[in-house]
Amino acid sequence: MRKVTIQDVAQYANVSRSTVSRVLNNNSSVDAELAARVMVAVRTLDYHPNRAARRLRKQTEDVVGLLISDIRNPFFGSVIRGIEDEAYKQHVNLVLCNTDEASSKIQNYLQVMQAERVSGLIVVPTHDDNHDILREVQADGIPIVLIDRSLTYESFDRVKVDNINGAFHAVNHLLEHKYRRIGIIYPEVETGYERLQGYQKALRSNGVEYDSSLVEVCGYTIDSSHEATKRLMAQESPPDALFTANNLLTLGAMRALRMSNIRIPQDIALIGFDDMPWATELYTPLTVVSQPTYELGKQAFVTLYQRIKNPKMAYQSIFLTTSLIIRESCGCLPS
Amino acid sequence: MRKVTIQDVAQYANVSRSTVSRVLNNNSSVDAELAARVMVAVRTLDYHPNRAARRLRKQTEDVVGLLISDIRNPFFGSVIRGIEDEAYKQHVNLVLCNTDEASSKIQNYLQVMQAERVSGLIVVPTHDDNHDILREVQADGIPIVLIDRSLTYESFDRVKVDNINGAFHAVNHLLEHKYRRIGIIYPEVETGYERLQGYQKALRSNGVEYDSSLVEVCGYTIDSSHEATKRLMAQESPPDALFTANNLLTLGAMRALRMSNIRIPQDIALIGFDDMPWATELYTPLTVVSQPTYELGKQAFVTLYQRIKNPKMAYQSIFLTTSLIIRESCGCLPS
DNA sequence: TTGAAAGCGCTAACAG
DNA sequence: CTGTTAGCGCTTTCAA
């Protein structure tokens, strides 16, 4: 079963290859009758243009690279779905790359994406040292939109969530309910820092002093948060409330608390970042800062697509807002 | 910043393009000194072969398509990670396609993947009517491995979990603990049918009669399981135990049960399919049939890669086993 | 409006 | 072992 090429279609329709190409890319005008003949040929022969050839010729086409840290984090599942639904509409494909927050993998994937001549990139940047590589790729003519985290740098399109405010409202809520020793567990990434800032801001605006013994930096895993929580609770005067900076860390904290028989919210209040389908079914239904994950992905793709179509467009920064969903873990609702 | 081509490298190294190509693909032997010169040129010029060109010429290369139903199901997150880790080792990229179990999307994506000349496909098939399309693509020379579900058809490589046994052991466990009216909620996909079979098998082997009023078919969502559970519990004589056929459905069931103040395991025992990180933190820690999700993905890629390298290899069917993890929801442990 | 011709960057046959 | 040559399938000038 030989592959059908544009040549076959041309022959069948009795036109030149260029004409076939023209009707398929409907840019320049083609005689209606010829066009019709071509379409018939395309259909009867079930012709699908070879994308590799097209890409080689056009130097780019219809593939977007996606660099995220780890697909197993359910946060990304939803984001990607938002991206994909939009991408599907425009017939663009997504190449998935897990970077594990590792510079070496990012670098490697970036090179590959460049070699692929992808038409754009959606990336969750990790460390500041990615900046230069990212700029290089961008300078090479590949549009990039930064998602979730955006570095401190300008001159990239960015779609992100207002982490500072999200964290601020969460911690403020705790403060309003008279919790005073509020612990925080956050990872060393930009979103983590921002959530810490929101935490600090809430403290300040309530006249509560910042106590570094309540602050725990941790990794990206449940286990690492489990350990951090244990450290926090083992102190002389442990926190009376806890704010965890993402869904995985929340799970780790709950595990640690459960194992130490510390009850939520009776012994400690808890608010987590990220809403998830299981948040309502946890042993204490979780109060959360909910992020518009799907929307995040959707906006990222829309922005990228705009830039692809119009490379000279001014850089955009889209901020999405979070919402505080109050359930039982923060202790202000009767359980 | 013009792109560096193989020609530039050739010039710089003072050899022909073919020689450069040869050292980069290290198939035929090249004089050591020339090879060294080429490598220097490659490095100093920071040359990366254009993958589109390479693919056009070789008619396939280093891209594998991934057709799954919905990335938001955390089951797939883990599977994909297993795939990706292996793929990364072989420098192959993954194109992600969400099909939503919709034939039209599957068909569409399959065509695109064909046009892309991907070197292989890993697909979670949905309905039997996919079979012919899949065969066509395969006949076209694109290796396919079927994952999670495998249709009843032969002549595909398949990697799947032993659903029948997994379900059997779960339901058997319930039966051993004297539950007699065991409900089941499952979706209309192959894995669902198989889990139903395991359920039936356990019933038979314990001499318990099959009661269709305890059997609920549902969709793929939490909500749909929520409804199914309500129907089940609204009956004259509701089940005293429940088996839910995947992680999303389990969540839906727990939600329905909680809202009706039906306690787990006091009023009803529950075992779900799929272990998840949050299973331990649910309001009743969940007894589950745990699937080797990461391994599933890993084996899928390994098998696909073998077939790509050796198209004439006999078709493989790899079965992975599940394990029953007993926690509190099935009621046999003191809580 | 259409066709002929050139060439995107690469690899593989074929000579040498 | 190496270079020359000929395309892979497509789009895009350039003429007609």
XYZ file of C-alpha atoms (C1' of nucleotides) in Angstrom:
702
model
C 0.000 0.000 0.000
C 2.068 2.904 -1.272
C 1.514 6.258 0.237
C -0.581 8.715 -1.732
C 1.423 11.820 -2.586
C 0.488 15.169 -3.902
C 1.686 13.968 -7.269
C -0.940 11.224 -7.344
C -3.623 13.728 -6.556
C -2.365 16.051 -9.264
C -2.401 13.291 -11.825
C -5.841 12.122 -10.854
C -7.238 15.632 -11.026
C -5.269 16.426 -14.127
C -3.615 19.503 -12.728
C -0.175 20.375 -11.511
C 1.124 19.706 -8.036
C 1.226 23.414 -7.378
C -2.456 23.676 -8.016
C -3.191 20.923 -5.584
C -1.041 22.632 -3.035
C -2.855 25.872 -3.656
C -6.308 24.529 -3.092
C -5.183 22.693 0.011
C -3.658 25.774 1.517
C -6.339 28.014 0.029
C -4.143 31.063 -0.152
C -3.943 32.142 -3.776
C -7.065 31.851 -5.855
C -7.765 28.832 -7.954
C -10.396 28.288 -10.576
C -13.479 26.842 -8.935
C -13.739 23.942 -11.303
C -10.141 22.861 -10.865
C -10.467 23.208 -7.139
C -13.473 20.939 -7.155
C -11.614 18.340 -9.188
C -8.762 18.466 -6.763
C -11.037 17.985 -3.795
C -12.598 14.967 -5.395
C -9.193 13.508 -6.020
C -8.134 14.188 -2.471
C -11.158 12.417 -1.151
C -11.180 9.422 -3.406
C -7.496 8.825 -2.964
C -7.735 9.569 0.761
C -4.785 11.876 0.526
C -3.101 13.303 3.614
C -0.188 15.634 3.068
C 3.062 14.418 4.483
C 3.653 16.648 7.439
C 7.377 16.125 7.517
C 7.682 17.370 3.968
C 5.452 20.287 4.602
C 7.358 21.213 7.700
C 10.667 20.961 5.922
C 9.465 23.239 3.230
C 7.689 25.754 5.419
C 10.317 25.523 8.125
C 7.705 25.074 10.790
C 4.213 23.802 11.249
C 1.461 22.794 13.542
C 3.368 21.247 16.390
C 3.708 22.782 19.769
C 6.075 21.563 22.439
C 5.008 21.326 26.040
C 7.577 21.431 28.790
C 6.170 20.672 32.201
C 7.763 19.311 35.313
C 5.866 16.087 35.935
C 2.674 14.867 34.393
C 1.912 12.846 37.502
C 1.096 16.018 39.338
C -2.658 16.182 38.708
C -2.398 19.922 38.436
C -0.769 19.480 35.048
C -3.316 16.980 33.843
C -5.961 19.626 33.903
C -3.712 22.329 32.475
C -2.740 20.121 29.587
C -6.313 19.303 28.854
C -7.013 23.000 28.556
C -4.142 23.327 26.144
C -5.096 20.316 24.146
C -8.702 21.216 23.628
C -7.650 24.504 22.080
C -4.856 22.933 20.100
C -7.215 20.380 18.681
C -9.405 23.102 17.266
C -6.447 24.501 15.351
C -5.184 21.108 14.259
C -1.972 21.446 16.128
C -0.291 18.583 17.881
C 1.333 18.577 21.255
C 4.682 17.079 22.071
C 4.892 16.288 25.745
C 8.114 16.713 27.684
C 8.553 16.051 31.396
C 11.457 18.030 32.731
C 11.418 17.070 36.413
C 12.560 20.600 37.132
C 15.961 19.492 35.897
C 17.928 22.000 33.890
C 19.661 19.305 31.903
C 16.386 17.849 30.711
C 14.977 21.249 29.915
C 18.023 22.102 27.894
C 17.942 18.836 26.085
C 14.272 19.026 25.263
C 14.629 22.592 24.123
C 17.256 21.552 21.623
C 15.121 18.767 20.346
C 12.138 21.063 19.986
C 14.306 23.436 18.054
C 15.483 20.676 15.800
C 11.869 19.726 15.298
C 11.141 23.280 14.250
C 8.055 23.300 16.404
C 5.876 26.285 15.781
C 5.790 27.196 19.426
C 6.499 26.183 22.978
C 4.524 26.295 26.172
C 6.848 25.947 29.101
C 6.764 25.832 32.840
C 10.152 27.344 33.593
C 12.074 26.172 36.590
C 15.196 27.942 37.583
C 16.464 31.309 36.638
C 19.265 29.742 34.701
C 16.743 28.681 32.094
C 16.293 32.238 31.107
C 19.164 32.453 28.686
C 18.355 29.246 26.916
C 14.767 30.264 26.613
C 15.785 33.601 25.154
C 17.995 31.873 22.655
C 15.235 29.627 21.471
C 12.960 32.595 21.247
C 15.557 34.582 19.310
C 15.682 31.650 16.969
C 12.143 32.460 16.005
C 10.243 30.017 18.154
C 7.461 31.698 20.116
C 7.317 30.762 23.769
C 4.659 31.254 26.354
C 5.558 30.805 29.953
C 2.991 29.242 32.164
C 2.415 28.936 35.880
C 5.723 30.535 36.616
C 7.173 33.313 34.577
C 10.609 34.138 35.882
C 11.193 37.701 36.789
C 11.942 38.481 33.199
C 9.902 40.383 30.704
C 9.730 39.820 26.977
C 7.878 36.571 27.136
C 4.179 35.954 26.926
C 3.004 34.735 30.270
C -0.083 33.168 31.691
C -0.195 32.699 35.376
C -2.228 32.600 38.477
C -2.209 35.326 41.052
C -0.409 33.300 43.681
C 0.294 36.128 46.032
C -3.329 37.051 46.348
C -4.453 33.461 46.500
C -2.112 32.749 49.385
C -2.934 36.064 50.985
C -6.636 35.303 51.137
C -6.064 31.832 52.488
C -3.773 32.939 55.268
C -5.894 35.959 55.948
C -8.866 33.700 56.419
C -6.916 31.737 58.992
C -5.878 34.910 60.738
C -9.431 36.167 60.844
C -10.362 33.053 62.677
C -7.832 33.818 65.342
C -5.121 31.401 64.386
C -1.840 33.036 65.178
C 0.890 30.483 64.684
C 0.426 29.633 61.054
C 2.892 27.266 59.478
C 3.684 27.187 55.770
C 5.215 24.488 53.619
C 6.332 25.469 50.159
C 8.631 24.219 47.411
C 11.559 26.094 45.970
C 10.022 27.255 42.767
C 8.618 30.564 41.727
C 5.043 29.703 42.611
C 6.270 28.611 46.005
C 8.031 31.904 46.620
C 4.971 33.833 45.586
C 2.748 31.853 47.865
C 5.186 32.565 50.655
C 4.932 36.245 49.818
C 1.170 36.102 50.064
C 1.564 34.429 53.426
C 3.899 37.154 54.630
C 1.645 39.850 53.308
C -1.311 38.453 55.233
C 0.766 38.297 58.375
C 1.832 41.908 57.995
C -1.603 43.199 57.261
C -2.831 41.534 60.429
C 0.039 42.740 62.541
C 1.324 39.249 63.181
C 5.032 38.804 63.346
C 6.822 36.557 60.875
C 8.318 33.570 62.646
C 10.813 31.652 60.555
C 10.435 28.586 62.704
C 7.006 28.160 61.164
C 8.334 28.153 57.648
C 9.404 24.947 55.954
C 10.914 24.669 52.506
C 10.503 21.280 50.919
C 10.776 19.366 47.676
C 8.071 18.482 45.176
C 6.833 15.257 46.657
C 4.341 14.002 49.166
C 7.125 12.424 51.172
C 9.115 15.562 51.363
C 6.105 17.427 52.726
C 5.426 14.608 55.136
C 8.894 15.129 56.593
C 8.538 18.888 56.664
C 5.280 18.598 58.539
C 6.823 16.307 61.106
C 9.610 18.801 61.678
C 7.099 21.583 62.058
C 4.995 19.698 64.559
C 7.913 18.436 66.584
C 8.736 21.919 67.739
C 8.411 23.368 71.186
C 5.365 25.365 70.210
C 3.983 23.921 67.000
C 1.698 25.814 64.637
C -2.017 25.993 65.247
C -2.704 26.250 61.530
C -0.967 25.172 58.351
C -0.880 26.417 54.795
C 0.483 24.007 52.189
C 1.543 25.384 48.854
C 0.276 22.691 46.495
C -1.902 19.609 46.310
C 0.898 17.095 46.733
C 2.292 18.889 49.749
C -1.161 19.003 51.282
C -1.438 15.256 51.000
C 1.940 14.838 52.668
C 0.918 17.097 55.504
C -2.337 15.272 56.049
C -0.477 12.002 56.161
C 1.942 13.270 58.771
C -0.811 14.784 60.835
C -2.881 11.629 60.717
C 0.044 9.496 61.752
C 0.683 11.721 64.728
C -2.987 11.705 65.675
C -3.219 15.415 65.233
C -6.785 16.208 64.260
C -7.862 18.631 61.560
C -9.265 21.154 62.343
C -9.578 20.531 66.086
C -5.846 20.468 66.759
C -4.647 22.286 63.672
C -6.367 24.122 60.857
C -5.308 23.402 57.277
C -5.658 25.163 53.969
C -4.076 23.809 50.830
C -3.334 25.265 47.439
C -5.059 23.518 44.478
C -8.528 22.114 44.504
C -8.829 18.505 43.418
C -11.731 16.118 42.901
C -10.857 14.182 46.036
C -10.589 17.220 48.293
C -14.182 16.737 49.423
C -13.663 13.096 50.338
C -10.612 13.483 52.509
C -10.824 12.612 56.159
C -11.376 16.267 56.707
C -12.863 17.972 53.678
C -10.258 20.402 52.560
C -10.431 24.148 52.417
C -8.444 25.157 49.374
C -7.236 27.895 47.138
C -8.645 26.768 43.845
C -6.740 27.497 40.671
C -8.367 27.740 37.246
C -6.131 25.031 35.867
C -7.996 24.244 32.706
C -8.338 27.918 31.930
C -4.636 28.369 32.513
C -3.872 25.860 29.804
C -6.482 27.220 27.486
C -5.217 30.781 27.750
C -1.676 29.615 27.268
C -2.493 28.030 23.976
C -4.638 30.889 22.784
C -1.853 33.323 23.533
C 0.729 31.174 21.849
C -1.411 30.822 18.794
C -1.895 34.548 18.590
C 1.812 35.083 18.701
C 2.451 32.468 16.061
C 0.030 34.269 13.794
C 1.367 37.641 14.714
C 4.966 37.547 15.913
C 5.229 41.296 16.377
C 2.401 41.499 18.863
C 3.286 43.098 22.202
C 4.065 40.642 24.969
C 1.091 39.713 27.039
C 0.851 38.838 30.696
C -2.376 37.190 31.632
C -3.186 36.847 35.293
C -5.904 34.505 36.394
C -7.420 34.681 39.808
C -7.880 31.981 42.378
C -10.809 31.437 44.684
C -10.941 30.323 48.259
C -13.213 27.352 48.746
C -14.119 26.920 52.343
C -14.732 23.427 53.575
C -14.017 21.927 56.948
C -10.275 21.788 57.328
C -9.914 25.426 58.263
C -12.249 24.976 61.172
C -14.647 27.829 60.598
C -17.513 25.634 59.496
C -19.361 23.262 61.785
C -18.317 19.785 60.755
C 20.797 33.882 13.209
C 20.648 31.451 10.311
C 20.197 27.830 11.087
C 23.274 25.630 10.956
C 22.868 22.911 8.361
C 24.759 19.791 7.626
C 26.365 21.678 4.797
C 27.911 24.179 7.179
C 29.315 21.394 9.262
C 30.706 19.693 6.181
C 32.398 22.857 5.045
C 33.834 23.597 8.447
C 35.184 20.087 8.791
C 36.270 19.998 5.195
C 34.436 16.848 4.324
C 31.306 16.003 2.382
C 27.821 16.125 3.771
C 27.564 12.365 3.514
C 30.516 11.980 5.784
C 28.945 14.194 8.351
C 25.754 12.231 8.071
C 27.710 9.030 8.479
C 29.443 10.009 11.652
C 26.221 11.327 13.112
C 24.346 8.148 12.378
C 27.400 6.005 13.036
C 26.344 3.215 10.770
C 29.052 2.822 8.165
C 32.614 3.284 9.276
C 34.419 6.554 8.956
C 38.088 7.369 9.303
C 38.769 8.304 12.904
C 40.443 11.549 12.070
C 37.648 12.764 9.844
C 35.120 11.739 12.404
C 36.923 13.758 15.012
C 36.972 16.801 12.757
C 33.275 16.437 12.174
C 32.549 16.210 15.861
C 34.509 19.349 16.507
C 32.582 21.135 13.803
C 29.297 19.891 15.179
C 30.147 21.174 18.584
C 31.579 24.511 17.680
C 28.738 25.277 15.321
C 26.201 23.844 17.746
C 24.647 21.833 14.986
C 21.376 19.980 15.444
C 20.050 18.004 12.532
C 16.728 19.178 11.218
C 14.343 16.476 12.253
C 11.767 17.301 9.629
C 14.302 16.762 6.895
C 15.557 13.609 8.434
C 12.076 12.276 8.830
C 11.179 13.119 5.275
C 14.182 11.296 4.019
C 13.945 8.277 6.294
C 10.169 8.192 6.070
C 9.868 7.891 9.811
C 11.708 8.803 12.928
C 11.765 9.103 16.620
C 8.264 10.233 17.320
C 5.651 8.116 18.953
C 1.998 9.019 19.152
C 0.033 8.471 22.313
C -3.724 8.067 22.167
C -5.368 8.037 25.549
C -8.845 8.905 26.647
C -8.313 11.766 29.069
C -5.152 12.993 30.655
C -7.100 14.305 33.617
C -7.645 10.791 34.815
C -4.641 10.437 37.131
C -4.306 6.838 36.062
C -2.944 8.061 32.751
C -0.557 10.520 34.322
C 1.375 7.696 35.812
C 1.168 5.518 32.715
C 2.467 8.314 30.548
C 5.324 8.938 32.879
C 6.333 5.323 32.503
C 6.224 5.705 28.758
C 8.079 8.959 28.730
C 10.943 7.855 30.906
C 11.675 5.024 28.509
C 11.132 7.187 25.460
C 13.548 9.761 26.770
C 16.275 7.173 26.976
C 15.839 6.417 23.291
C 15.499 10.058 22.313
C 12.013 9.632 21.061
C 9.354 12.251 21.500
C 5.779 11.752 22.475
C 2.819 13.354 20.796
C -0.115 13.436 23.166
C -3.664 12.942 21.962
C -6.761 12.914 24.157
C -9.528 10.985 22.491
C -12.302 11.208 25.080
C -13.298 7.721 24.027
C -14.748 9.343 20.919
C -14.369 7.442 17.690
C -14.272 10.598 15.640
C -11.333 11.964 17.567
C -9.516 8.663 17.445
C -9.983 8.481 13.728
C -8.873 12.023 13.231
C -5.798 11.660 15.379
C -4.883 8.431 13.708
C -4.872 10.153 10.351
C -2.741 12.951 11.643
C -0.287 10.503 13.175
C -0.099 8.734 9.877
C 0.551 11.979 8.075
C 3.249 12.681 10.627
C 4.818 9.368 9.804
C 5.290 8.624 13.463
C 7.449 5.631 14.105
C 4.877 4.045 16.334
C 1.709 4.428 18.307
C 0.657 3.545 21.810
C -3.088 3.534 22.036
C -5.806 2.910 24.545
C -8.500 1.587 22.245
C -12.092 2.322 22.991
C -14.755 0.668 20.977
C -14.619 -2.337 18.779
C -15.185 -0.199 15.755
C -11.679 1.139 16.139
C -10.336 -2.200 15.143
C -10.443 -1.695 11.408
C -8.869 1.719 11.480
C -6.160 0.456 13.749
C -5.472 -2.440 11.406
C -5.247 -0.078 8.494
C -2.721 2.101 10.200
C -0.784 -0.951 11.187
C -0.912 -2.296 7.645
C 0.486 1.019 6.598
C 3.623 0.103 8.447
C 3.100 1.927 11.695
C 3.655 -0.329 14.695
C 0.959 -0.127 17.327
C 0.848 -1.329 20.872
C -2.449 -1.504 22.619
C -2.487 -0.617 26.249
C -4.869 -1.084 29.142
C -7.485 -2.505 26.853
C -6.720 -4.709 23.930
C -9.916 -5.466 22.091
C -10.647 -9.063 21.570
C -8.452 -9.062 18.534
C -5.089 -10.634 18.074
C -2.248 -9.380 15.899
C -1.408 -6.395 17.995
C 1.149 -6.069 20.703
C -0.643 -5.620 23.973
C 0.240 -4.631 27.463
C -2.442 -4.880 30.020
C -3.373 -5.567 33.542
C -5.059 -8.720 34.675
C -8.369 -7.088 35.428
C -10.325 -10.256 35.891
C -8.055 -11.512 38.600
C -7.743 -8.136 40.200
C -11.487 -7.793 40.482
C -11.831 -11.412 41.497
C -9.537 -11.015 44.465
C -11.216 -7.837 45.588
C -14.699 -9.254 45.481
C -13.521 -12.520 46.904
C -12.086 -10.657 49.840
C -15.450 -9.060 50.428
C -17.149 -12.420 50.183
C -14.757 -13.976 52.635
C -15.747 -11.360 55.119
C -19.345 -12.405 54.838
C -20.650 -9.630 52.665
C -23.303 -11.099 50.446
C -24.972 -8.259 48.591
C -22.059 -6.770 46.749
C -22.738 -3.938 44.349
C -20.541 -3.079 41.380
C -20.213 0.104 39.383
C -18.330 -0.087 36.118
C -17.936 1.855 32.894
C -18.660 0.537 29.446
C -15.174 -0.111 28.285
C -13.188 -3.279 28.019
C -11.533 -2.905 31.397
C -14.950 -2.371 32.892
C -16.298 -5.561 31.358
C -13.327 -7.512 32.582
C -13.698 -6.217 36.080
C -17.320 -7.222 35.935
C -16.198 -10.687 34.884
C -13.883 -10.927 37.859
C -16.769 -9.907 40.041
C -18.985 -12.603 38.591
C -16.284 -15.176 38.885
C -15.833 -14.428 42.576
C -19.558 -14.711 43.106
C -19.682 -18.076 41.396
C -16.720 -19.499 43.196
C -18.381 -18.590 46.481
C -21.749 -19.908 45.482
C -23.390 -16.519 45.628
C -26.032 -15.795 43.070
C -25.606 -12.972 40.576
C -28.179 -10.262 41.179
C -28.440 -7.760 38.356
C -30.060 -5.196 40.614
C -26.661 -4.796 42.240
C -24.955 -3.991 38.983
C -24.695 -0.432 37.710
C -23.188 0.630 34.420
C -22.023 4.197 34.327
C -19.973 6.732 32.398
C -16.408 7.850 32.943
C -16.946 10.618 35.433
C -17.244 11.154 39.133
C -20.713 12.543 38.674
C -21.919 9.596 36.738
C -20.753 7.264 39.491
C -22.322 9.501 42.079
C -25.674 8.989 40.369
C -25.151 5.285 39.955
C -24.395 4.928 43.637
C -27.506 6.806 44.579
C -29.586 4.491 42.417
C -27.952 1.495 43.979
C -28.543 2.675 47.520
C -32.097 3.765 46.907
C -33.194 0.196 46.393
C -35.409 -1.900 48.586
C -32.480 -3.917 49.829
C -29.319 -2.017 49.042
C -25.868 -3.596 48.834
C -23.838 -4.219 51.951
C -20.609 -3.817 50.010
C -19.515 -1.996 46.878
C -16.844 -2.536 44.269
C -16.031 0.447 42.048
C -14.166 -0.174 38.840
C -11.811 2.806 38.771
C -10.489 5.681 40.827
C -12.878 8.293 39.525
C -15.886 6.082 40.102
C -14.702 5.385 43.628
C -14.623 9.082 44.358
C -18.148 9.459 43.020
C -19.366 6.607 45.170
C -17.744 8.016 48.278
C -19.357 11.347 47.604
C -22.800 9.814 47.253
C -22.346 7.699 50.349
C -21.145 10.621 52.398
C -24.045 12.769 51.318
C -26.487 10.072 52.330
C -24.725 9.599 55.645
C -23.927 6.026 54.834
C -20.774 5.137 56.692
C -17.833 3.204 55.297
C -17.260 0.458 56.354
C -19.887 0.314 59.120
C -22.866 0.574 56.801
C -21.230 -0.508 53.600
C -17.843 -1.911 52.689
C -15.982 -0.428 49.736
C -13.150 -1.552 47.521
C -12.008 0.507 44.570
C -9.871 -0.189 41.547
C -6.690 1.934 41.243
C -4.495 2.996 44.086
C -3.807 6.717 44.303
C -1.694 8.893 46.587
C -4.763 10.262 48.320
C -6.345 6.886 49.013
C -4.828 6.837 52.488
C -6.155 10.274 53.388
C -9.771 9.745 52.458
C -12.411 9.856 55.147
C -12.128 6.138 55.216
C -8.727 4.925 54.012
C -9.438 2.997 50.901
C -8.899 -0.666 50.230
C -7.888 -0.896 46.602
C -6.822 -3.057 43.746
C -3.550 -1.432 42.869
C -2.420 -1.389 39.276
C 1.216 -1.101 38.204
C 0.504 2.015 36.181
C 4.029 3.222 35.675
C 5.139 -0.253 34.722
C 2.270 -0.479 32.274
C 3.556 2.552 30.438
C 7.120 1.433 30.613
C 6.393 -1.995 29.167
C 4.277 -0.445 26.461
C 7.124 1.656 25.240
C 9.677 -1.090 25.511
C 7.465 -3.384 23.481
C 6.809 -0.729 20.883
C 10.474 0.004 20.549
C 11.264 -3.648 20.085
C 8.744 -3.874 17.317
C 10.051 -0.746 15.637
C 13.497 -2.285 15.613
C 12.194 -5.646 14.588
C 8.917 -5.463 12.708
C 8.718 -9.198 12.113
C 8.776 -10.115 15.753
C 5.858 -12.227 16.956
C 3.088 -10.296 18.633
C 3.449 -10.024 22.357
C 0.837 -9.894 25.051
C 2.160 -8.749 28.351
C -0.029 -9.184 31.388
C 0.770 -7.329 34.554
C -0.714 -8.304 37.852
C -2.532 -6.181 40.352
C -2.325 -6.339 44.096
C -4.965 -5.957 46.738
C -4.063 -3.332 49.297
C -6.144 -3.687 52.386
C -6.944 -0.561 54.296
C -10.050 0.321 56.231
C -12.840 0.723 53.741
C -13.457 -2.982 53.386
C -14.068 -3.318 57.088
C -11.802 -6.204 57.939
C -9.268 -4.100 59.775
C -9.916 -2.377 63.062
C -10.145 1.290 62.278
C -4.904 31.648 -12.861
C -1.777 27.963 -13.769
C 2.512 25.115 -14.501
C 7.549 24.440 -14.401
C 11.298 24.426 -11.688
C 13.899 25.015 -7.682
C 14.998 23.656 -3.265
C 13.913 22.995 2.183
C 18.021 19.582 4.906
C 18.859 15.281 5.030
C 20.303 10.171 3.845
C 21.442 6.353 0.846
C 22.993 4.384 -3.639
C 26.531 4.317 -6.297
C 31.012 5.109 -7.916
C 35.557 5.755 -7.131
C 36.503 4.804 3.257
C 34.747 8.986 0.963
C 32.356 12.120 -2.283
C 28.894 12.815 -5.849
C 24.335 12.477 -6.988
C 19.646 11.818 -6.548
C 15.698 12.264 -4.422
C 12.051 12.093 0.125
C 7.002 15.295 -0.607
C 5.960 19.530 -0.286
C 5.506 24.875 -1.192
C 6.778 28.898 -3.604
C 8.919 31.868 -6.667
C 8.926 32.882 -11.488
C 7.153 32.942 -16.094
C 3.666 32.220 -19.125
